[in-house]
mmCIF file of C-alpha atoms in Angstrom:
data_model
loop_
_atom_site.group_PDB
_atom_site.id
_atom_site.type_symbol
_atom_site.label_atom_id
_atom_site.label_comp_id
_atom_site.label_asym_id
_atom_site.label_seq_id
_atom_site.Cartn_x
_atom_site.Cartn_y
_atom_site.Cartn_z
ATOM 1 C CA PRO A 274 91.567 64.318 86.254
ATOM 2 C CA THR A 275 92.344 61.695 88.806
ATOM 3 C CA SER A 276 95.478 63.432 89.824
ATOM 4 C CA ALA A 277 93.478 66.394 91.146
ATOM 5 C CA HIS A 278 96.324 68.877 90.889
ATOM 6 C CA MET A 279 97.859 67.748 94.287
ATOM 7 C CA GLY A 280 101.081 69.290 95.698
ATOM 8 C CA ILE A 281 104.706 68.211 95.250
ATOM 9 C CA PHE A 282 104.736 65.602 98.010
ATOM 10 C CA LYS A 283 101.482 63.724 96.935
ATOM 11 C CA THR A 284 102.434 63.959 93.217
ATOM 12 C CA PHE A 285 105.962 62.574 93.932
ATOM 13 C CA GLN A 286 104.489 59.737 95.938
ATOM 14 C CA LYS A 287 102.048 58.794 93.114
ATOM 15 C CA VAL A 288 104.705 58.978 90.379
ATOM 16 C CA SER A 289 107.193 56.903 92.367
ATOM 17 C CA GLU A 290 104.756 54.071 92.705
ATOM 18 C CA LEU A 291 105.292 53.315 89.007
ATOM 19 C CA TYR A 292 108.420 55.113 87.899
ATOM 20 C CA TYR A 293 111.911 56.116 88.781
ATOM 21 C CA TRP A 294 114.638 58.191 87.078
ATOM 22 C CA PRO A 295 117.548 60.319 88.500
ATOM 23 C CA LYS A 296 116.659 63.679 90.080
ATOM 24 C CA MET A 297 112.967 62.569 89.935
ATOM 25 C CA ARG A 298 112.004 64.592 93.036
ATOM 26 C CA SER A 299 113.427 67.895 91.727
ATOM 27 C CA ASP A 300 111.750 67.178 88.301
ATOM 28 C CA VAL A 301 108.415 66.681 89.958
ATOM 29 C CA ALA A 302 108.812 69.750 92.140
ATOM 30 C CA ARG A 303 109.588 71.853 89.021
ATOM 31 C CA TYR A 304 106.626 70.376 87.167
ATOM 32 C CA VAL A 305 104.248 71.143 90.005
ATOM 33 C CA ARG A 306 105.570 74.720 90.484
ATOM 34 C CA ASN A 307 105.236 75.321 86.726
ATOM 35 C CA CYS A 308 101.487 74.275 86.635
ATOM 36 C CA ASP A 309 99.464 77.356 85.936
ATOM 37 C CA SER A 310 96.198 75.779 87.242
ATOM 38 C CA CYS A 311 97.867 75.086 90.607
ATOM 39 C CA ALA A 312 99.475 78.527 90.764
ATOM 40 C CA ALA A 313 96.273 80.297 90.020
ATOM 41 C CA GLY A 314 94.001 78.157 92.158
ATOM 42 C CA LYS A 315 96.078 77.570 95.328
ATOM 43 C CA ALA A 316 96.705 80.037 98.084
ATOM 44 C CA SER A 317 100.417 80.702 98.997
ATOM 45 C CA GLN A 318 101.590 78.808 102.055
ATOM 46 C CA LEU A 319 104.607 81.017 102.598
ATOM 47 C CA ALA A 320 104.943 83.910 104.987
ATOM 48 C CA ARG A 321 103.427 87.031 103.649
ATOM 49 C CA SER A 322 105.850 88.939 101.525
ATOM 50 C CA GLY A 323 106.807 92.609 101.735
ATOM 51 C CA LEU A 324 108.914 94.051 104.500
ATOM 52 C CA MET A 325 108.161 97.390 106.081
ATOM 53 C CA THR A 326 111.047 99.243 104.522
ATOM 54 C CA GLY A 327 112.304 102.886 103.998
ATOM 55 C CA LYS A 328 112.006 105.698 106.382
ATOM 56 C CA PRO A 329 109.241 107.726 108.192
ATOM 57 C CA LYS A 330 107.996 110.579 106.035
ATOM 58 C CA LYS A 331 110.183 113.665 106.521
ATOM 59 C CA VAL A 332 107.356 115.950 107.650
ATOM 60 C CA ALA A 333 108.425 118.958 109.643
ATOM 61 C CA TYR A 334 105.341 121.185 109.729
ATOM 62 C CA PRO A 335 101.617 120.880 110.473
ATOM 63 C CA PHE A 336 99.563 120.201 107.326
ATOM 64 C CA GLN A 337 102.653 119.584 105.256
ATOM 65 C CA CYS A 338 101.366 116.016 104.553
ATOM 66 C CA ILE A 339 97.703 115.103 104.711
ATOM 67 C CA SER A 340 95.720 111.973 104.112
ATOM 68 C CA VAL A 341 92.212 111.919 102.771
ATOM 69 C CA ASP A 342 89.727 109.044 102.717
ATOM 70 C CA ILE A 343 86.030 108.307 102.462
ATOM 71 C CA MET A 344 84.014 106.240 104.895
ATOM 72 C CA GLY A 345 80.823 104.612 103.697
ATOM 73 C CA PRO A 346 78.424 104.248 102.212
ATOM 74 C CA PHE A 347 76.432 104.272 105.377
ATOM 75 C CA PRO A 348 72.577 103.964 105.606
ATOM 76 C CA ARG A 349 70.998 107.197 104.450
ATOM 77 C CA SER A 350 70.678 109.407 107.555
ATOM 78 C CA LYS A 351 67.804 111.608 108.661
ATOM 79 C CA LYS A 352 69.892 114.478 107.188
ATOM 80 C CA GLY A 353 70.171 112.686 103.815
ATOM 81 C CA ASN A 354 73.896 111.886 104.197
ATOM 82 C CA ASN A 355 75.445 108.538 103.439
ATOM 83 C CA SER A 356 79.255 109.158 103.376
ATOM 84 C CA LEU A 357 81.905 110.694 105.519
ATOM 85 C CA ILE A 358 85.030 112.457 104.178
ATOM 86 C CA VAL A 359 87.932 112.206 106.526
ATOM 87 C CA MET A 360 91.207 114.276 106.525
ATOM 88 C CA CYS A 361 94.192 113.687 108.764
ATOM 89 C CA ASP A 362 97.404 115.651 109.189
ATOM 90 C CA TRP A 363 100.430 113.400 109.324
ATOM 91 C CA LEU A 364 102.506 115.324 111.929
ATOM 92 C CA THR A 365 99.901 116.540 114.445
ATOM 93 C CA LYS A 366 97.212 113.847 113.784
ATOM 94 C CA PHE A 367 94.659 116.654 113.460
ATOM 95 C CA VAL A 368 91.397 115.316 111.954
ATOM 96 C CA LEU A 369 88.644 116.959 110.012
ATOM 97 C CA VAL A 370 85.396 115.366 108.801
ATOM 98 C CA LYS A 371 82.418 116.212 106.676
ATOM 99 C CA ALA A 372 79.205 114.236 106.207
ATOM 100 C CA VAL A 373 77.888 114.363 102.701
ATOM 101 C CA ARG A 374 74.879 113.112 100.722
ATOM 102 C CA LYS A 375 77.140 111.511 98.170
ATOM 103 C CA ALA A 376 80.970 111.015 97.998
ATOM 104 C CA THR A 377 81.629 112.430 94.458
ATOM 105 C CA ALA A 378 84.656 114.254 93.155
ATOM 106 C CA GLN A 379 82.699 117.475 93.519
ATOM 107 C CA THR A 380 82.122 117.154 97.345
ATOM 108 C CA VAL A 381 85.560 115.927 97.967
ATOM 109 C CA THR A 382 87.166 118.852 96.092
ATOM 110 C CA GLU A 383 84.911 121.337 97.814
ATOM 111 C CA PHE A 384 85.688 119.938 101.238
ATOM 112 C CA LEU A 385 89.486 120.008 100.563
ATOM 113 C CA GLU A 386 89.406 123.489 99.087
ATOM 114 C CA ASN A 387 87.028 125.217 101.637
ATOM 115 C CA ASP A 388 87.608 123.274 104.852
ATOM 116 C CA VAL A 389 91.336 122.530 104.492
ATOM 117 C CA PHE A 390 93.304 124.486 101.908
ATOM 118 C CA LEU A 391 91.755 127.852 102.706
ATOM 119 C CA ILE A 392 91.934 127.450 106.387
ATOM 120 C CA PHE A 393 94.917 125.402 107.264
ATOM 121 C CA GLY A 394 97.087 126.139 104.285
ATOM 122 C CA ILE A 395 98.214 124.147 101.208
ATOM 123 C CA PRO A 396 100.040 120.886 101.861
ATOM 124 C CA GLN A 397 103.084 119.570 100.011
ATOM 125 C CA ILE A 398 101.909 115.990 100.046
ATOM 126 C CA CYS A 399 98.292 114.640 99.729
ATOM 127 C CA MET A 400 97.848 110.902 100.105
ATOM 128 C CA VAL A 401 94.671 109.197 98.913
ATOM 129 C CA ASP A 402 93.421 105.698 97.797
ATOM 130 C CA ASN A 403 92.381 104.681 94.286
ATOM 131 C CA GLY A 404 88.637 105.672 94.654
ATOM 132 C CA PRO A 405 86.942 107.193 91.610
ATOM 133 C CA GLN A 406 86.769 110.525 93.457
ATOM 134 C CA PHE A 407 90.528 110.777 93.806
ATOM 135 C CA ILE A 408 91.556 109.645 90.336
ATOM 136 C CA SER A 409 89.072 111.976 88.652
ATOM 137 C CA SER A 410 90.252 114.904 86.597
ATOM 138 C CA GLN A 411 88.394 117.352 88.791
ATOM 139 C CA PHE A 412 90.348 116.153 91.882
ATOM 140 C CA LYS A 413 93.687 116.203 90.025
ATOM 141 C CA LYS A 414 92.830 119.732 88.708
ATOM 142 C CA LEU A 415 92.413 121.069 92.255
ATOM 143 C CA ILE A 416 95.644 119.504 93.398
ATOM 144 C CA LYS A 417 97.463 121.074 90.510
ATOM 145 C CA SER A 418 95.807 124.587 90.800
ATOM 146 C CA TYR A 419 96.900 124.839 94.409
ATOM 147 C CA GLY A 420 100.397 123.751 93.659
ATOM 148 C CA VAL A 421 100.333 120.525 95.847
ATOM 149 C CA SER A 422 103.773 118.980 94.915
ATOM 150 C CA HIS A 423 103.007 115.287 95.422
ATOM 151 C CA LEU A 424 99.786 113.353 95.026
ATOM 152 C CA TRP A 425 100.369 109.816 96.262
ATOM 153 C CA TYR A 426 98.019 106.836 95.770
ATOM 154 C CA ASN A 427 97.847 103.827 97.979
ATOM 155 C CA ALA A 428 98.497 100.423 96.564
ATOM 156 C CA ASN A 429 95.302 98.541 95.769
ATOM 157 C CA TYR A 430 93.840 96.643 98.695
ATOM 158 C CA HIS A 431 96.601 97.970 100.968
ATOM 159 C CA PRO A 432 94.959 100.645 102.959
ATOM 160 C CA GLN A 433 97.279 100.265 106.005
ATOM 161 C CA ILE A 434 99.903 102.440 104.343
ATOM 162 C CA ASN A 435 97.584 105.361 104.763
ATOM 163 C CA PHE A 436 97.373 106.766 108.445
ATOM 164 C CA VAL A 437 93.822 108.088 107.920
ATOM 165 C CA GLU A 438 92.637 104.444 107.869
ATOM 166 C CA ARG A 439 93.624 104.083 111.493
ATOM 167 C CA VAL A 440 91.579 107.215 112.305
ATOM 168 C CA ASN A 441 88.651 105.708 110.306
ATOM 169 C CA ARG A 442 88.705 102.782 112.782
ATOM 170 C CA VAL A 443 88.499 105.091 115.756
ATOM 171 C CA ILE A 444 85.565 107.063 114.088
ATOM 172 C CA GLY A 445 83.856 103.856 113.102
ATOM 173 C CA THR A 446 84.102 102.492 116.790
ATOM 174 C CA ALA A 447 82.700 105.801 118.207
ATOM 175 C CA ILE A 448 79.790 105.834 115.658
ATOM 176 C CA ARG A 449 78.761 102.410 116.534
ATOM 177 C CA SER A 450 78.741 103.380 120.248
ATOM 178 C CA TYR A 451 76.418 106.202 119.474
ATOM 179 C CA VAL A 452 74.015 104.755 116.986
ATOM 180 C CA ARG A 453 73.299 101.317 118.528
ATOM 181 C CA ASP A 454 70.188 100.095 116.653
ATOM 182 C CA ASN A 455 69.317 103.437 115.052
ATOM 183 C CA HIS A 456 71.753 103.482 112.167
ATOM 184 C CA ALA A 457 69.961 106.484 110.486
ATOM 185 C CA THR A 458 71.470 108.776 113.135
ATOM 186 C CA TRP A 459 75.179 107.906 112.298
ATOM 187 C CA ASP A 460 75.947 111.479 111.275
ATOM 188 C CA GLU A 461 74.573 113.173 114.276
ATOM 189 C CA GLU A 462 77.744 112.953 116.510
ATOM 190 C CA VAL A 463 80.604 112.689 113.922
ATOM 191 C CA TYR A 464 81.662 116.263 114.375
ATOM 192 C CA LYS A 465 81.774 115.824 118.079
ATOM 193 C CA VAL A 466 83.851 112.616 117.543
ATOM 194 C CA ALA A 467 86.331 114.511 115.507
ATOM 195 C CA HIS A 468 86.532 117.197 118.047
ATOM 196 C CA ALA A 469 87.272 114.596 120.732
ATOM 197 C CA ILE A 470 89.970 113.098 118.607
ATOM 198 C CA ARG A 471 91.584 116.531 118.094
ATOM 199 C CA ASN A 472 91.522 117.330 121.747
ATOM 200 C CA SER A 473 92.754 113.982 123.157
ATOM 201 C CA VAL A 474 96.413 113.359 123.812
ATOM 202 C CA HIS A 475 97.855 111.108 121.085
ATOM 203 C CA GLU A 476 99.670 108.031 122.377
ATOM 204 C CA VAL A 477 102.751 108.620 120.151
ATOM 205 C CA THR A 478 103.100 112.441 119.931
ATOM 206 C CA GLY A 479 102.299 112.927 123.605
ATOM 207 C CA TYR A 480 100.195 116.047 122.865
ATOM 208 C CA THR A 481 96.700 116.814 121.585
ATOM 209 C CA PRO A 482 96.480 117.511 117.877
ATOM 210 C CA SER A 483 94.894 120.903 118.559
ATOM 211 C CA PHE A 484 97.775 121.949 120.735
ATOM 212 C CA LEU A 485 100.354 120.974 118.094
ATOM 213 C CA ASN A 486 98.481 123.186 115.594
ATOM 214 C CA PHE A 487 97.511 126.108 117.574
ATOM 215 C CA GLY A 488 100.057 126.213 120.452
ATOM 216 C CA ARG A 489 97.244 126.291 123.068
ATOM 217 C CA THR A 490 94.678 124.059 124.709
ATOM 218 C CA VAL A 491 91.241 124.225 123.060
ATOM 219 C CA PRO A 492 88.757 124.569 125.801
ATOM 220 C CA ILE A 493 86.020 121.850 125.850
ATOM 221 C CA SER A 494 83.972 123.820 128.287
ATOM 222 C CA GLY A 495 83.526 127.351 129.409
ATOM 223 C CA ASP A 496 84.609 126.286 132.870
ATOM 224 C CA TYR A 497 88.101 126.041 131.383
ATOM 225 C CA TYR A 498 88.537 129.805 131.947
ATOM 226 C CA GLY A 499 87.666 129.573 135.581
ATOM 227 C CA CYS A 500 85.515 131.932 137.536
ATOM 228 C CA LEU A 501 85.780 135.337 135.763
ATOM 229 C CA LYS A 502 83.392 137.475 137.745
ATOM 230 C CA ASP A 503 85.977 138.825 140.141
ATOM 231 C CA LEU A 504 88.841 139.399 137.490
ATOM 232 C CA LYS A 505 89.416 142.408 135.463
ATOM 233 C CA GLU A 506 89.203 141.899 131.742
ATOM 234 C CA GLU A 507 92.641 143.404 131.179
ATOM 235 C CA ASP A 508 94.296 140.938 133.622
ATOM 236 C CA ILE A 509 92.729 138.079 131.782
ATOM 237 C CA SER A 510 93.896 139.234 128.363
ATOM 238 C CA ILE A 511 97.345 139.901 129.531
ATOM 239 C CA ASP A 512 97.759 136.435 131.196
ATOM 240 C CA ASN A 513 96.407 134.711 128.328
ATOM 241 C CA ARG A 514 98.590 136.725 125.966
ATOM 242 C CA GLU A 515 101.657 135.916 127.822
ATOM 243 C CA GLN A 516 100.866 132.177 127.967
ATOM 244 C CA LEU A 517 100.023 132.121 124.327
ATOM 245 C CA VAL A 518 103.351 133.777 123.320
ATOM 246 C CA HIS A 519 105.223 131.255 125.537
ATOM 247 C CA ASP A 520 103.462 128.286 123.964
ATOM 248 C CA ILE A 521 104.002 129.550 120.360
ATOM 249 C CA ASN A 522 107.656 130.197 120.977
ATOM 250 C CA ASN A 523 108.133 126.555 122.115
ATOM 251 C CA LEU A 524 105.994 125.109 119.388
ATOM 252 C CA SER A 525 108.860 124.548 116.859
ATOM 253 C CA GLY A 526 110.793 122.728 119.476
ATOM 254 C CA ILE A 527 107.788 120.642 120.359
ATOM 255 C CA HIS A 528 107.349 119.762 116.651
ATOM 256 C CA LYS A 529 110.925 118.569 116.602
ATOM 257 C CA GLU A 530 110.227 116.430 119.638
ATOM 258 C CA VAL A 531 107.122 114.961 117.968
ATOM 259 C CA ARG A 532 108.988 114.154 114.793
ATOM 260 C CA GLU A 533 111.502 112.107 116.893
ATOM 261 C CA ARG A 534 108.745 110.307 118.719
ATOM 262 C CA LEU A 535 107.055 109.384 115.335
ATOM 263 C CA ARG A 536 110.480 108.158 114.027
ATOM 264 C CA THR A 537 110.933 105.991 117.133
ATOM 265 C CA ALA A 538 107.408 104.602 116.734
ATOM 266 C CA TYR A 539 107.875 103.843 113.030
ATOM 267 C CA GLU A 540 111.044 101.979 113.804
ATOM 268 C CA LYS A 541 109.258 99.932 116.576
ATOM 269 C CA ASN A 542 106.244 99.157 114.250
ATOM 270 C CA ALA A 543 108.678 98.079 111.398
ATOM 271 C CA LYS A 544 110.417 95.678 113.583
ATOM 272 C CA HIS A 545 107.207 94.094 114.831
ATOM 273 C CA TYR A 546 105.718 94.033 111.290
ATOM 274 C CA ASN A 547 108.637 92.375 109.729
ATOM 275 C CA LEU A 548 108.768 89.470 112.155
ATOM 276 C CA ARG A 549 106.487 87.367 110.030
ATOM 277 C CA LYS A 550 107.267 88.780 106.677
ATOM 278 C CA ARG A 551 109.730 87.865 104.006
ATOM 279 C CA PRO A 552 111.513 89.905 101.414
ATOM 280 C CA LEU A 553 110.404 89.564 97.806
ATOM 281 C CA LYS A 554 111.503 91.738 94.915
ATOM 282 C CA PHE A 555 110.321 91.979 91.260
ATOM 283 C CA PHE A 556 111.662 93.830 88.256
ATOM 284 C CA LYS A 557 110.171 95.681 85.330
ATOM 285 C CA GLY A 558 108.946 93.118 82.732
ATOM 286 C CA ASP A 559 108.596 90.192 85.241
ATOM 287 C CA ILE A 560 105.502 87.975 85.073
ATOM 288 C CA VAL A 561 103.804 87.529 88.356
ATOM 289 C CA TRP A 562 100.606 86.023 89.850
ATOM 290 C CA LYS A 563 98.333 88.729 91.400
ATOM 291 C CA LYS A 564 95.807 87.860 94.053
ATOM 292 C CA ASN A 565 92.294 87.817 92.348
ATOM 293 C CA PHE A 566 89.846 90.233 94.243
ATOM 294 C CA VAL A 567 86.461 89.333 92.781
ATOM 295 C CA GLN A 568 82.955 89.381 94.070
ATOM 296 C CA SER A 569 80.349 86.770 93.872
ATOM 297 C CA ASN A 570 77.501 87.290 91.488
ATOM 298 C CA ALA A 571 74.410 85.092 92.004
ATOM 299 C CA SER A 572 72.647 86.163 88.804
ATOM 300 C CA ALA A 573 75.629 85.026 86.814
ATOM 301 C CA ASN A 574 76.004 81.735 88.767
ATOM 302 C CA PHE A 575 79.559 83.058 89.803
ATOM 303 C CA ASN A 576 80.975 82.324 93.226
ATOM 304 C CA LYS A 577 84.279 83.918 94.220
ATOM 305 C CA LYS A 578 85.237 80.890 96.317
ATOM 306 C CA LEU A 579 85.352 78.871 93.035
ATOM 307 C CA ALA A 580 87.193 81.561 91.057
ATOM 308 C CA PRO A 581 91.011 81.467 90.603
ATOM 309 C CA LYS A 582 92.777 82.846 93.600
ATOM 310 C CA TYR A 583 95.499 84.546 91.371
ATOM 311 C CA ILE A 584 95.713 85.844 87.813
ATOM 312 C CA LYS A 585 98.701 86.326 85.562
ATOM 313 C CA CYS A 586 100.081 89.759 85.246
ATOM 314 C CA ARG A 587 103.286 91.635 84.156
ATOM 315 C CA ILE A 588 105.223 94.270 86.037
ATOM 316 C CA LYS A 589 105.014 97.557 83.998
ATOM 317 C CA ALA A 590 106.916 99.756 86.477
ATOM 318 C CA VAL A 591 108.468 99.545 89.950
ATOM 319 C CA THR A 592 106.775 102.323 91.855
ATOM 320 C CA GLY A 593 108.363 101.845 95.277
ATOM 321 C CA PRO A 594 110.306 99.453 97.388
ATOM 322 C CA VAL A 595 107.273 97.145 97.727
ATOM 323 C CA THR A 596 104.843 98.484 95.097
ATOM 324 C CA TYR A 597 104.450 97.679 91.290
ATOM 325 C CA GLU A 598 102.274 98.969 88.496
ATOM 326 C CA LEU A 599 100.800 95.936 86.690
ATOM 327 C CA VAL A 600 99.286 95.288 83.297
ATOM 328 C CA ASN A 601 97.008 92.342 82.523
ATOM 329 C CA SER A 602 97.220 89.846 79.590
ATOM 330 C CA ASP A 603 95.583 92.541 77.282
ATOM 331 C CA ASN A 604 98.453 94.925 78.242
ATOM 332 C CA LYS A 605 95.948 97.149 80.139
ATOM 333 C CA SER A 606 97.064 98.830 83.282
ATOM 334 C CA ILE A 607 95.315 97.509 86.436
ATOM 335 C CA GLY A 608 96.838 99.966 88.860
ATOM 336 C CA THR A 609 99.479 99.775 91.541
ATOM 337 C CA TRP A 610 99.711 96.755 93.800
ATOM 338 C CA HIS A 611 101.627 95.852 97.052
ATOM 339 C CA VAL A 612 104.006 92.888 96.956
ATOM 340 C CA LYS A 613 101.986 91.072 99.539
ATOM 341 C CA ASP A 614 99.428 90.392 96.873
ATOM 342 C CA LEU A 615 101.867 89.000 94.307
ATOM 343 C CA LYS A 616 103.826 85.774 94.003
ATOM 344 C CA PRO A 617 106.434 84.704 91.517
ATOM 345 C CA TYR A 618 105.487 83.051 88.181
ATOM 346 C CA HIS A 619 107.380 79.733 87.642
ATOM 347 C CA ASN A 620 106.986 79.027 83.899
ATOM 348 C CA ASP A 621 109.018 79.857 80.830
ATOM 349 C CA ASP A 622 106.158 80.093 78.399
ATOM 350 C CA ASP A 623 105.472 83.422 76.687
ATOM 351 C CA PHE A 624 102.993 85.649 78.363
ATOM 352 C CA GLU A 625 99.680 85.518 76.668
#
């Protein structure tokens, strides 16, 4: 007990006061690294693992790949809502939202079917997190019934892989600006916020999401059409028709330009992201330490600050360049995890 599970340096200094043997420093280092109590209880001092690898998603068309997420729960609003469903298209950055009384599998599937699939078409890829609404049989049944080819789940506690999380921050900032101290009004302006996002030029694509979807500017005021009282109706319709045809004919070329801009932005972000990251790779069957995400429970006299920072797990499957499906000591699956939340296990004992 008096050793207090110190690190390699302090342990070596303490041992060397009384003993010496060849290769003592390396033996002490190996002994400390193999200590399960130290590995479970101490935070890693190394640079965060997990490089931004791979290539940007090969998305060529609007609504080919969508991300869906849920914001909340918020305070119960005057309309009875406490959650917000958010959908974002990967190519155009087009955003749709819906405030709901409760974020259940039923409300999510109804939103996807009625507000997305039946209006904008069926996507090839749908990316979601590991919330109960998205892993439910009802949600998976909807995805299968409409022939969505790929249903991708985020790694646990790694939301940044999903673009809709960035949209959530924008929406959250706007909501805070509107509600101020009256939090029960959070849902009164969310549809206007989504409208503003759809009709603002995106910093990467260089276009508004609405234009990339419809090939035209969506008016935000009736003044957009100018003074019409001295113009004939047929002149207006002809001009509008010619401009619309011109924009639509150029839309496929614009989509190609947007894809190139997204690729450039991805490479730039990857370069910046990887500056302070290190590569780390595991294989099926490897034993690893996984970061322990627990919450304090006062009634049980449990404080997360005193809980182990890591728990021992095994790699069940390699699901991507930096993601792994894990099982716990009972061989029960605990989901998919990003490599940033894992560290190597330094012990030759059997996994228990």
